XYZ file of C-alpha atoms in Angstrom:
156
model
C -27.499 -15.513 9.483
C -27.345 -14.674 13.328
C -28.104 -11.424 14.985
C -25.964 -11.738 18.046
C -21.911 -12.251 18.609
C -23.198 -15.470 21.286
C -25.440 -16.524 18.313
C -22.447 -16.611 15.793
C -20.295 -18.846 18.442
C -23.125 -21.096 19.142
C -24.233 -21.558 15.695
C -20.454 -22.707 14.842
C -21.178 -25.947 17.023
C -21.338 -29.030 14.993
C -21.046 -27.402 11.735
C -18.849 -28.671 8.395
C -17.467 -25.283 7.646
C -16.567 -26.430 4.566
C -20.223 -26.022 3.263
C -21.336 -23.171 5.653
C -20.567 -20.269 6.926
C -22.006 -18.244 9.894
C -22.328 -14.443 9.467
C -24.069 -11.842 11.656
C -26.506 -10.039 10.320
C -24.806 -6.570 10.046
C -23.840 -8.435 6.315
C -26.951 -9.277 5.312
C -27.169 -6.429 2.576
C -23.446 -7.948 1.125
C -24.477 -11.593 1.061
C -28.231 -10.911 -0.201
C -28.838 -13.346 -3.141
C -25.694 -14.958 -2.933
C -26.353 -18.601 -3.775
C -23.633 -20.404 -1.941
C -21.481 -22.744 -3.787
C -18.772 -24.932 -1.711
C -17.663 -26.705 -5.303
C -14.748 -24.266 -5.995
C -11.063 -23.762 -4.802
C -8.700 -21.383 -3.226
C -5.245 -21.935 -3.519
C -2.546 -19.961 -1.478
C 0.120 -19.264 -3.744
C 2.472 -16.608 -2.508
C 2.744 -15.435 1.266
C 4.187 -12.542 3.298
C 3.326 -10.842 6.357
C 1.549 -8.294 4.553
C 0.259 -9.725 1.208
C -1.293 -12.799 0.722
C -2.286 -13.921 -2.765
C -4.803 -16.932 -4.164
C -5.608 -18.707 -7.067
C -9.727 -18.748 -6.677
C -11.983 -20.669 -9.306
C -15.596 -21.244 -9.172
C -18.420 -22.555 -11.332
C -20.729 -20.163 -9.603
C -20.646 -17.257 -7.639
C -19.530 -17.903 -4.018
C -18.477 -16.696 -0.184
C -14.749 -17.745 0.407
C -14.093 -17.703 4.235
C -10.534 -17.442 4.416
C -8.307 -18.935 7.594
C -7.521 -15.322 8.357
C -8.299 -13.039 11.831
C -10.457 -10.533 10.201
C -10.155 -6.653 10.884
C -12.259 -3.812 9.995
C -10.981 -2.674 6.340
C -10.102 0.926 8.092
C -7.468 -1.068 10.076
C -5.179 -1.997 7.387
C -5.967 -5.068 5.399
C -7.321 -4.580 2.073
C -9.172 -7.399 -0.392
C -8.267 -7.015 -4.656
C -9.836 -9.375 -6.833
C -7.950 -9.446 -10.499
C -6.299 -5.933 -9.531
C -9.494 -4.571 -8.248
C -10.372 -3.520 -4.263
C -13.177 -5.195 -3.215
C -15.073 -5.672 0.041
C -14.374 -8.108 2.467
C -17.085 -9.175 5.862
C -16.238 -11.254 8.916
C -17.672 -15.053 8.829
C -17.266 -17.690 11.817
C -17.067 -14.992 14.417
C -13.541 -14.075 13.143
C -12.543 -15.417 9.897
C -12.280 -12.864 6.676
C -15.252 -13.899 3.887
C -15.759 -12.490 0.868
C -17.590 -12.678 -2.434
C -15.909 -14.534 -5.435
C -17.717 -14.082 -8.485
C -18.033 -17.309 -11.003
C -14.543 -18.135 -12.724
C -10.613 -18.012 -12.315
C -9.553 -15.050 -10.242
C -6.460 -14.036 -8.541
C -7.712 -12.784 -4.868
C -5.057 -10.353 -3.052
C -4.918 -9.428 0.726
C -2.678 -6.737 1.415
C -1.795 -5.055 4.599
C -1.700 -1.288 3.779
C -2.502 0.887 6.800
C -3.787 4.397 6.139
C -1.702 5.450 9.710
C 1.749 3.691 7.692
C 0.860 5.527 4.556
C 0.884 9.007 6.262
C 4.056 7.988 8.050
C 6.042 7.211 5.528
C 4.982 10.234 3.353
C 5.579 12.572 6.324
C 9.170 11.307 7.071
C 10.057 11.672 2.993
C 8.681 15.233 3.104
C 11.195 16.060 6.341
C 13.813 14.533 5.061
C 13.556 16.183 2.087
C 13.168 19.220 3.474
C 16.425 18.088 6.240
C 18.572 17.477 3.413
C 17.705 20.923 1.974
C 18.130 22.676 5.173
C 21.875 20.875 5.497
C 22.787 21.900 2.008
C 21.858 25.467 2.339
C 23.938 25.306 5.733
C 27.257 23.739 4.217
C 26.386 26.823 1.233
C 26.675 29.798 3.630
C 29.290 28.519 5.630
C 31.303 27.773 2.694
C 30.573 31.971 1.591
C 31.487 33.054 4.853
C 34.935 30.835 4.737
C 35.458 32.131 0.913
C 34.095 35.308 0.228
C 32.814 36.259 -3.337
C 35.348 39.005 -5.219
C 33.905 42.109 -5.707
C 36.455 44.277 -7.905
C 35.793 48.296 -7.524
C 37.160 49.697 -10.710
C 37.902 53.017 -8.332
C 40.332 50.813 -6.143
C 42.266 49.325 -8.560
């Protein structure tokens, strides 16, 4: 645990991150109690540029660091373990870390910006509401071309 960003970069000198990890002390209330266990796995089983997805097992509860750039979770990227979101800190300075209870889990990272989200929704609503507009246009130009019949029983 360091208290400074320097403090994280210097304590990463001559370290096997393997069996440690270095994490500033703005986490301390997510890693409190966690007994550290480096005897466990992580497997990397499917990738894309916006999903990754592991195999994790563990005999005991544990921090995985992943070898991922790690952004605030209000920038896009979003932890599940077995289905569920969970929270994710930085470790190493830069690297994502995040609590793996004891057992086989499937761990998901998925890219899924809040700003993309709104986008997308917003440009199916217009559309929508385009292709609505161009119907109703091609439906009163096709009444002014072909007028409805309106028979006066006084002029026939």
């Amino acid at each position: 645990m360091v208290s400074t960003p320097n403090a994280e970069i210097e304590a990463l000198k001559g370290l096997e991150l393997n069996h440690v990890a270095v994490v500033h002390q703005e986490f301390a209330d997510y890693v409190k109690g966690l007994n550290m266990d480096a005897s466990g796995s992580i497997t990397l089983t499917a990738y894309a540029p916006d999903k990754l997805t592991y195999n994790v097992e563990t005999a005991k509860d544990a921090l995985a660091v992943l070898s991922e750039i790690w952004y605030y979770s209000d920038k896009g990227w979003q932890a599940y373990l077995d289905g569920q979101p969970v929270a994710h800190i930085r470790a190493n300075y830069v690297l994502r870390a995040l609590k793996i209870p004891a057992g086989k889990h499937q761990l998901e990272m998925v890219f899924e910006p809040r700003t993309y989200q709104l986008g997308s929704t917003l440009s199916t609503v217009f559309s929508l509401l385009l292709i609505v507009g161009l119907i109703a246009h091609v439906a009163m130009q096709a009444r002014k071309i072909n007028p409805p019949c309106n028979f006066d029983k006084n002029t026939a």
